[in-house]
C-alpha cells in the first residue's frame, strides 16, 4: 500500500488513462477513486486490511507515497 503513486510530471500526464486525460482531471479522479474503491474491492471479493482507511490510502496513492519516495532518495543534510 506504500509503494505506488499516481500523478504527473506537472506538465501533463505522459500516458493518460481514460478517466483522466490531463492533470486538470486528477483531483476528480482522486475523488471518484475514494468514493468507489471499497465497493470495487467488495464486488471483486478482495479483502482489505482490518485497519484500512480509504482516506489515508487515497492520500498516499495520490501524493504521499511519491513524496516519501523522493525524500528518501535525497541525501541527509547535516
Short mmCIF file of C-alpha atoms in Angstrom, two decimals:
data_model
loop_
_atom_site.label_atom_id
_atom_site.label_comp_id
_atom_site.label_asym_id
_atom_site.label_seq_id
_atom_site.Cartn_x
_atom_site.Cartn_y
_atom_site.Cartn_z
CA UNK A 1 0.00 0.00 0.00
CA UNK A 2 3.01 2.30 0.34
CA UNK A 3 4.72 1.61 -3.00
CA UNK A 4 2.55 3.08 -5.76
CA UNK A 5 1.82 6.71 -6.51
CA UNK A 6 -0.38 8.21 -9.21
CA UNK A 7 0.41 11.63 -10.51
CA UNK A 8 2.16 13.61 -13.17
CA UNK A 9 5.42 15.25 -14.02
CA UNK A 10 3.46 18.50 -13.55
CA UNK A 11 3.27 19.39 -17.27
CA UNK A 12 0.83 16.69 -18.29
CA UNK A 13 0.30 13.01 -17.89
CA UNK A 14 2.59 11.11 -20.25
CA UNK A 15 0.23 8.18 -20.89
CA UNK A 16 -3.19 9.25 -19.60
CA UNK A 17 -5.78 6.72 -18.57
CA UNK A 18 -9.28 7.02 -19.99
CA UNK A 19 -10.71 8.64 -16.83
CA UNK A 20 -8.02 11.29 -16.60
CA UNK A 21 -6.89 12.88 -19.85
CA UNK A 22 -4.85 15.64 -18.19
CA UNK A 23 -3.53 16.72 -14.82
CA UNK A 24 -6.55 19.03 -14.54
CA UNK A 25 -8.74 15.95 -14.03
CA UNK A 26 -6.55 14.27 -11.40
CA UNK A 27 -8.46 15.65 -8.42
CA UNK A 28 -11.75 14.42 -9.90
CA UNK A 29 -10.18 11.00 -10.41
CA UNK A 30 -8.98 11.03 -6.77
CA UNK A 31 -12.49 11.79 -5.52
CA UNK A 32 -14.03 9.07 -7.68
CA UNK A 33 -11.38 6.59 -6.54
CA UNK A 34 -12.07 7.42 -2.88
CA UNK A 35 -15.83 7.01 -3.42
CA UNK A 36 -15.68 3.76 -5.41
CA UNK A 37 -12.66 1.74 -4.24
CA UNK A 38 -14.15 -0.05 -1.23
CA UNK A 39 -17.23 -1.13 -3.19
CA UNK A 40 -14.97 -2.28 -6.03
CA UNK A 41 -12.98 -4.42 -3.58
CA UNK A 42 -16.17 -5.90 -2.13
CA UNK A 43 -17.55 -6.65 -5.59
CA UNK A 44 -14.22 -8.26 -6.54
CA UNK A 45 -14.02 -10.22 -3.27
CA UNK A 46 -10.75 -8.53 -2.33
CA UNK A 47 -10.16 -8.41 1.42
CA UNK A 48 -8.74 -5.16 2.76
CA UNK A 49 -6.63 -4.97 5.94
CA UNK A 50 -8.65 -4.54 9.14
CA UNK A 51 -7.17 -1.12 9.82
CA UNK A 52 -7.69 0.07 6.23
CA UNK A 53 -8.52 3.77 5.87
CA UNK A 54 -9.76 4.83 2.43
CA UNK A 55 -8.83 8.46 3.15
CA UNK A 56 -5.25 7.58 4.15
CA UNK A 57 -4.86 5.13 1.27
CA UNK A 58 -6.13 7.67 -1.27
CA UNK A 59 -3.89 10.43 0.08
CA UNK A 60 -0.92 8.05 -0.02
CA UNK A 61 -1.73 6.81 -3.52
CA UNK A 62 -2.22 10.26 -5.00
CA UNK A 63 0.63 12.10 -3.25
CA UNK A 64 2.26 10.88 -0.04
CA UNK A 65 3.88 7.72 -1.47
CA UNK A 66 5.57 9.75 -4.20
CA UNK A 67 6.68 12.43 -1.76
CA UNK A 68 8.12 9.82 0.63
CA UNK A 69 9.99 8.11 -2.19
CA UNK A 70 11.58 11.35 -3.38
CA UNK A 71 12.52 12.46 0.14
CA UNK A 72 14.05 9.06 0.90
CA UNK A 73 16.30 9.37 -2.17
CA UNK A 74 17.74 12.75 -1.12
CA UNK A 75 20.95 12.79 0.91
CA UNK A 76 20.56 13.75 4.55
CA UNK A 77 21.52 17.32 5.37
CA UNK A 78 23.64 17.67 8.48
#
